[in-house]
Amino acid sequence: MKAFLEKIRMPQKGDTSKQILATAGFVLFGFALGVFQKWIDGTASNYLPMIFQQLDISNYFGRLALWILLGTIISVYSKSPLRASINTFTFFISMLSGYYLFSNFVLGFLPRTYMMIWTVMSFVSFFMAYICWYAKGKGPIAIFISSIIIGILLAQAFSLSPSQGFYMYSLMEVITWILGVIILYRKPKEFAVVLGLSIVIAFLFQSVMPYFG
């Protein structure tokens, strides 16, 4: 199995101290982002900067696309699949810690049910990140993984329903999808396959899971 996976993408050896420092950076970034997100949630929209209101930033943070993109970035640019899992998990669990600590001690309430749901999803991200790391690799499996990621981001950016028509959900989700496309870009012929598969996956995703927003 190890030899098979290394044909898709070979893990890189890195300085241990730098890797630990990088993980610590993800912890701090995640915590700060969680506090920022909850601050936005707890602030009346008319008190937010105008650009935040126009781009609907408060709702954007509560949807899937941003977190899929951030998890993808952390995963694919890690040195190995294990480091991808560790970095992604610590980022998300730190983000939740900041979010719910701010909610509890500053805003005075703690939605335990939602906290448990997102905590479970953070643990799931450990395993998903391991798989996601191979999206920057070679061969059909890497192409398929890239297609899934881009397809889900596409499903969050546009309505593809024949009955409801094609339209944009949100500018921020479209930007997120474009960034995902840029990050996972590969050779032109392979990328054409990725984009084609991603459209099919987006259709399937929307038929199973409606727009998360």
Short mmCIF file of the C-alpha atoms (twelve columns), coordinates in Angstrom:
data_MODEL
# 
_entry.id   MODEL 
# 
loop_
_atom_site.group_PDB 
_atom_site.id 
_atom_site.type_symbol 
_atom_site.label_atom_id 
_atom_site.label_alt_id 
_atom_site.label_comp_id 
_atom_site.label_asym_id 
_atom_site.label_seq_id 
_atom_site.Cartn_x 
_atom_site.Cartn_y 
_atom_site.Cartn_z 
_atom_site.pdbx_PDB_model_num 
ATOM 1   C CA . MET A 1   0.000   0.000  0.000   1 
ATOM 2   C CA . LYS A 2   2.825   2.412  0.870   1 
ATOM 3   C CA . ALA A 3   4.491   1.873  -2.515  1 
ATOM 4   C CA . PHE A 4   1.132   2.343  -4.272  1 
ATOM 5   C CA . LEU A 5   0.457   5.657  -2.503  1 
ATOM 6   C CA . GLU A 6   3.989   6.913  -3.123  1 
ATOM 7   C CA . LYS A 7   3.404   6.476  -6.868  1 
ATOM 8   C CA . ILE A 8   0.564   8.987  -6.538  1 
ATOM 9   C CA . ARG A 9   2.554   11.472 -4.483  1 
ATOM 10  C CA . MET A 10  5.809   11.114 -2.612  1 
ATOM 11  C CA . PRO A 11  5.922   12.559 0.939   1 
ATOM 12  C CA . GLN A 12  8.650   15.114 1.526   1 
ATOM 13  C CA . LYS A 13  11.011  15.136 4.455   1 
ATOM 14  C CA . GLY A 14  11.136  18.409 6.311   1 
ATOM 15  C CA . ASP A 15  12.766  19.913 9.344   1 
ATOM 16  C CA . THR A 16  10.840  18.696 12.404  1 
ATOM 17  C CA . SER A 17  11.106  21.997 14.257  1 
ATOM 18  C CA . LYS A 18  9.750   23.892 11.232  1 
ATOM 19  C CA . GLN A 19  6.860   21.470 10.919  1 
ATOM 20  C CA . ILE A 20  5.998   21.882 14.601  1 
ATOM 21  C CA . LEU A 21  6.214   25.650 14.185  1 
ATOM 22  C CA . ALA A 22  3.899   25.451 11.157  1 
ATOM 23  C CA . THR A 23  1.358   23.429 13.143  1 
ATOM 24  C CA . ALA A 24  1.534   25.979 15.965  1 
ATOM 25  C CA . GLY A 25  0.846   28.677 13.381  1 
ATOM 26  C CA . PHE A 26  -2.250  26.829 12.199  1 
ATOM 27  C CA . VAL A 27  -3.421  26.566 15.812  1 
ATOM 28  C CA . LEU A 28  -3.090  30.324 16.337  1 
ATOM 29  C CA . PHE A 29  -4.626  31.147 12.962  1 
ATOM 30  C CA . GLY A 30  -7.541  28.795 13.569  1 
ATOM 31  C CA . PHE A 31  -8.219  30.192 17.040  1 
ATOM 32  C CA . ALA A 32  -8.098  33.797 15.792  1 
ATOM 33  C CA . LEU A 33  -10.373 32.962 12.857  1 
ATOM 34  C CA . GLY A 34  -12.859 31.273 15.197  1 
ATOM 35  C CA . VAL A 35  -13.011 34.324 17.449  1 
ATOM 36  C CA . PHE A 36  -13.365 36.582 14.402  1 
ATOM 37  C CA . GLN A 37  -16.186 34.458 13.016  1 
ATOM 38  C CA . LYS A 38  -18.124 34.498 16.283  1 
ATOM 39  C CA . TRP A 39  -17.576 38.235 16.655  1 
ATOM 40  C CA . ILE A 40  -19.147 38.704 13.215  1 
ATOM 41  C CA . ASP A 41  -22.024 36.382 14.144  1 
ATOM 42  C CA . GLY A 42  -22.678 38.336 17.321  1 
ATOM 43  C CA . THR A 43  -22.521 41.771 15.721  1 
ATOM 44  C CA . ALA A 44  -25.532 43.420 14.107  1 
ATOM 45  C CA . SER A 45  -24.992 43.618 10.346  1 
ATOM 46  C CA . ASN A 46  -25.441 47.413 10.252  1 
ATOM 47  C CA . TYR A 47  -22.444 47.758 12.616  1 
ATOM 48  C CA . LEU A 48  -20.158 45.798 10.294  1 
ATOM 49  C CA . PRO A 49  -18.048 47.537 7.616   1 
ATOM 50  C CA . MET A 50  -19.987 48.164 4.406   1 
ATOM 51  C CA . ILE A 51  -17.815 45.736 2.416   1 
ATOM 52  C CA . PHE A 52  -18.711 42.970 4.895   1 
ATOM 53  C CA . GLN A 53  -22.400 43.706 4.381   1 
ATOM 54  C CA . GLN A 54  -22.135 43.803 0.587   1 
ATOM 55  C CA . LEU A 55  -20.236 40.510 0.407   1 
ATOM 56  C CA . ASP A 56  -22.427 38.884 3.092   1 
ATOM 57  C CA . ILE A 57  -19.319 37.843 5.034   1 
ATOM 58  C CA . SER A 58  -21.214 36.784 8.165   1 
ATOM 59  C CA . ASN A 59  -23.216 34.155 6.255   1 
ATOM 60  C CA . TYR A 60  -20.212 33.183 4.144   1 
ATOM 61  C CA . PHE A 61  -18.347 32.071 7.267   1 
ATOM 62  C CA . GLY A 62  -21.276 29.845 8.207   1 
ATOM 63  C CA . ARG A 63  -21.272 27.877 4.939   1 
ATOM 64  C CA . LEU A 64  -19.148 24.980 3.701   1 
ATOM 65  C CA . ALA A 65  -17.134 26.486 0.850   1 
ATOM 66  C CA . LEU A 66  -14.644 28.537 2.866   1 
ATOM 67  C CA . TRP A 67  -13.797 25.670 5.201   1 
ATOM 68  C CA . ILE A 68  -13.377 23.203 2.339   1 
ATOM 69  C CA . LEU A 69  -10.995 25.646 0.640   1 
ATOM 70  C CA . LEU A 70  -8.949  26.283 3.792   1 
ATOM 71  C CA . GLY A 71  -8.779  22.565 4.578   1 
ATOM 72  C CA . THR A 72  -7.649  21.892 1.007   1 
ATOM 73  C CA . ILE A 73  -4.938  24.569 1.125   1 
ATOM 74  C CA . ILE A 74  -3.578  23.301 4.447   1 
ATOM 75  C CA . SER A 75  -3.676  19.703 3.238   1 
ATOM 76  C CA . VAL A 76  -2.114  19.906 -0.229  1 
ATOM 77  C CA . TYR A 77  0.736   22.190 0.857   1 
ATOM 78  C CA . SER A 78  1.761   20.020 3.809   1 
ATOM 79  C CA . LYS A 79  4.880   17.866 3.502   1 
ATOM 80  C CA . SER A 80  3.121   14.518 3.876   1 
ATOM 81  C CA . PRO A 81  -0.384  13.084 4.264   1 
ATOM 82  C CA . LEU A 82  0.160   12.645 7.997   1 
ATOM 83  C CA . ARG A 83  1.268   16.249 8.374   1 
ATOM 84  C CA . ALA A 84  -1.783  17.259 6.313   1 
ATOM 85  C CA . SER A 85  -4.023  15.412 8.769   1 
ATOM 86  C CA . ILE A 86  -2.337  16.912 11.835  1 
ATOM 87  C CA . ASN A 87  -2.254  20.461 10.463  1 
ATOM 88  C CA . THR A 88  -5.850  20.387 9.251   1 
ATOM 89  C CA . PHE A 89  -7.235  18.851 12.432  1 
ATOM 90  C CA . THR A 90  -5.391  21.267 14.719  1 
ATOM 91  C CA . PHE A 91  -6.570  24.200 12.600  1 
ATOM 92  C CA . PHE A 92  -10.231 23.198 12.763  1 
ATOM 93  C CA . ILE A 93  -10.259 22.199 16.429  1 
ATOM 94  C CA . SER A 94  -8.528  25.483 17.330  1 
ATOM 95  C CA . MET A 95  -11.016 27.414 15.225  1 
ATOM 96  C CA . LEU A 96  -13.895 25.763 17.081  1 
ATOM 97  C CA . SER A 97  -12.204 26.463 20.429  1 
ATOM 98  C CA . GLY A 98  -11.952 30.169 19.622  1 
ATOM 99  C CA . TYR A 99  -15.513 30.261 18.294  1 
ATOM 100 C CA . TYR A 100 -17.187 28.583 21.264  1 
ATOM 101 C CA . LEU A 101 -14.987 30.115 23.967  1 
ATOM 102 C CA . PHE A 102 -15.924 33.550 22.633  1 
ATOM 103 C CA . SER A 103 -19.556 32.474 22.470  1 
ATOM 104 C CA . ASN A 104 -19.529 31.196 26.048  1 
ATOM 105 C CA . PHE A 105 -17.454 33.793 27.890  1 
ATOM 106 C CA . VAL A 106 -18.171 36.933 25.843  1 
ATOM 107 C CA . LEU A 107 -21.674 36.421 24.458  1 
ATOM 108 C CA . GLY A 108 -22.884 34.278 27.351  1 
ATOM 109 C CA . PHE A 109 -24.308 31.209 25.604  1 
ATOM 110 C CA . LEU A 110 -23.026 27.844 24.402  1 
ATOM 111 C CA . PRO A 111 -24.973 25.890 21.730  1 
ATOM 112 C CA . ARG A 112 -23.804 22.418 22.763  1 
ATOM 113 C CA . THR A 113 -25.570 20.506 19.981  1 
ATOM 114 C CA . TYR A 114 -23.945 22.518 17.198  1 
ATOM 115 C CA . MET A 115 -20.628 22.383 19.031  1 
ATOM 116 C CA . MET A 116 -20.728 18.569 19.082  1 
ATOM 117 C CA . ILE A 117 -21.658 18.372 15.395  1 
ATOM 118 C CA . TRP A 118 -18.759 20.606 14.340  1 
ATOM 119 C CA . THR A 119 -16.386 18.811 16.719  1 
ATOM 120 C CA . VAL A 120 -17.214 15.493 15.037  1 
ATOM 121 C CA . MET A 121 -16.626 17.138 11.646  1 
ATOM 122 C CA . SER A 122 -13.233 18.356 12.867  1 
ATOM 123 C CA . PHE A 123 -12.250 14.796 13.746  1 
ATOM 124 C CA . VAL A 124 -13.476 13.632 10.335  1 
ATOM 125 C CA . SER A 125 -11.250 16.293 8.751   1 
ATOM 126 C CA . PHE A 126 -8.212  14.401 10.085  1 
ATOM 127 C CA . PHE A 127 -8.978  11.509 7.733   1 
ATOM 128 C CA . MET A 128 -10.254 13.657 4.868   1 
ATOM 129 C CA . ALA A 129 -7.066  15.722 4.872   1 
ATOM 130 C CA . TYR A 130 -4.982  12.566 4.515   1 
ATOM 131 C CA . ILE A 131 -6.877  11.740 1.312   1 
ATOM 132 C CA . CYS A 132 -6.959  15.347 0.108   1 
ATOM 133 C CA . TRP A 133 -3.149  15.570 0.229   1 
ATOM 134 C CA . TYR A 134 -2.991  13.242 -2.777  1 
ATOM 135 C CA . ALA A 135 -4.986  15.687 -4.927  1 
ATOM 136 C CA . LYS A 136 -1.676  17.311 -5.935  1 
ATOM 137 C CA . GLY A 137 -0.268  13.963 -7.002  1 
ATOM 138 C CA . LYS A 138 -0.188  12.064 -10.301 1 
ATOM 139 C CA . GLY A 139 -2.535  9.656  -11.999 1 
ATOM 140 C CA . PRO A 140 -6.266  8.863  -12.030 1 
ATOM 141 C CA . ILE A 141 -6.717  8.821  -8.255  1 
ATOM 142 C CA . ALA A 142 -5.250  12.317 -7.853  1 
ATOM 143 C CA . ILE A 143 -7.433  13.535 -10.713 1 
ATOM 144 C CA . PHE A 144 -10.529 12.039 -9.110  1 
ATOM 145 C CA . ILE A 145 -9.783  13.557 -5.688  1 
ATOM 146 C CA . SER A 146 -9.242  16.979 -7.294  1 
ATOM 147 C CA . SER A 147 -12.529 16.580 -9.159  1 
ATOM 148 C CA . ILE A 148 -14.429 15.874 -5.950  1 
ATOM 149 C CA . ILE A 149 -13.037 18.967 -4.215  1 
ATOM 150 C CA . ILE A 150 -13.656 21.298 -7.161  1 
ATOM 151 C CA . GLY A 151 -17.065 19.727 -7.766  1 
ATOM 152 C CA . ILE A 152 -18.235 20.366 -4.214  1 
ATOM 153 C CA . LEU A 153 -16.978 23.962 -4.387  1 
ATOM 154 C CA . LEU A 154 -18.808 24.365 -7.705  1 
ATOM 155 C CA . ALA A 155 -22.001 23.038 -6.102  1 
ATOM 156 C CA . GLN A 156 -21.644 25.688 -3.399  1 
ATOM 157 C CA . ALA A 157 -21.089 28.481 -5.941  1 
ATOM 158 C CA . PHE A 158 -23.820 27.889 -8.544  1 
ATOM 159 C CA . SER A 159 -27.257 26.354 -8.849  1 
ATOM 160 C CA . LEU A 160 -27.044 23.639 -11.497 1 
ATOM 161 C CA . SER A 161 -30.593 22.390 -11.148 1 
ATOM 162 C CA . PRO A 162 -32.462 21.933 -14.482 1 
ATOM 163 C CA . SER A 163 -35.733 22.800 -12.733 1 
ATOM 164 C CA . GLN A 164 -34.489 25.941 -10.962 1 
ATOM 165 C CA . GLY A 165 -32.021 27.102 -13.607 1 
ATOM 166 C CA . PHE A 166 -28.386 28.140 -13.542 1 
ATOM 167 C CA . TYR A 167 -27.500 31.075 -11.309 1 
ATOM 168 C CA . MET A 168 -24.851 32.225 -8.857  1 
ATOM 169 C CA . TYR A 169 -25.483 31.671 -5.170  1 
ATOM 170 C CA . SER A 170 -22.918 34.129 -3.853  1 
ATOM 171 C CA . LEU A 171 -19.949 36.079 -5.187  1 
ATOM 172 C CA . MET A 172 -17.789 34.869 -2.297  1 
ATOM 173 C CA . GLU A 173 -18.558 31.233 -3.114  1 
ATOM 174 C CA . VAL A 174 -17.666 31.862 -6.761  1 
ATOM 175 C CA . ILE A 175 -14.343 33.384 -5.700  1 
ATOM 176 C CA . THR A 176 -13.767 30.383 -3.426  1 
ATOM 177 C CA . TRP A 177 -14.418 27.979 -6.316  1 
ATOM 178 C CA . ILE A 178 -12.015 29.929 -8.559  1 
ATOM 179 C CA . LEU A 179 -9.310  29.763 -5.882  1 
ATOM 180 C CA . GLY A 180 -9.877  26.021 -5.584  1 
ATOM 181 C CA . VAL A 181 -9.485  25.672 -9.355  1 
ATOM 182 C CA . ILE A 182 -6.218  27.640 -9.246  1 
ATOM 183 C CA . ILE A 183 -4.804  25.646 -6.330  1 
ATOM 184 C CA . LEU A 184 -5.603  22.270 -7.907  1 
ATOM 185 C CA . TYR A 185 -4.628  23.228 -11.469 1 
ATOM 186 C CA . ARG A 186 -2.625  20.594 -13.334 1 
ATOM 187 C CA . LYS A 187 -1.573  19.835 -16.933 1 
ATOM 188 C CA . PRO A 188 -4.179  21.118 -19.447 1 
ATOM 189 C CA . LYS A 189 -5.433  17.712 -20.663 1 
ATOM 190 C CA . GLU A 190 -5.672  16.337 -17.134 1 
ATOM 191 C CA . PHE A 191 -7.321  19.519 -15.906 1 
ATOM 192 C CA . ALA A 192 -9.950  19.310 -18.636 1 
ATOM 193 C CA . VAL A 193 -10.850 15.884 -17.239 1 
ATOM 194 C CA . VAL A 194 -10.923 17.326 -13.710 1 
ATOM 195 C CA . LEU A 195 -13.325 20.098 -14.724 1 
ATOM 196 C CA . GLY A 196 -15.567 17.684 -16.621 1 
ATOM 197 C CA . LEU A 197 -15.769 15.288 -13.692 1 
ATOM 198 C CA . SER A 198 -16.287 18.157 -11.267 1 
ATOM 199 C CA . ILE A 199 -19.457 19.224 -13.083 1 
ATOM 200 C CA . VAL A 200 -20.860 15.691 -12.807 1 
ATOM 201 C CA . ILE A 201 -19.917 15.573 -9.124  1 
ATOM 202 C CA . ALA A 202 -21.520 18.978 -8.532  1 
ATOM 203 C CA . PHE A 203 -24.784 17.739 -10.066 1 
ATOM 204 C CA . LEU A 204 -24.698 14.605 -7.907  1 
ATOM 205 C CA . PHE A 205 -23.817 16.599 -4.797  1 
ATOM 206 C CA . GLN A 206 -26.706 19.014 -5.281  1 
ATOM 207 C CA . SER A 207 -29.140 16.151 -5.832  1 
ATOM 208 C CA . VAL A 208 -28.118 14.605 -2.489  1 
ATOM 209 C CA . MET A 209 -27.297 17.666 -0.413  1 
ATOM 210 C CA . PRO A 210 -29.016 20.989 -1.165  1 
ATOM 211 C CA . TYR A 211 -27.092 24.234 -0.957  1 
ATOM 212 C CA . PHE A 212 -25.608 24.612 2.520   1 
ATOM 213 C CA . GLY A 213 -26.592 28.171 3.332   1 
# 
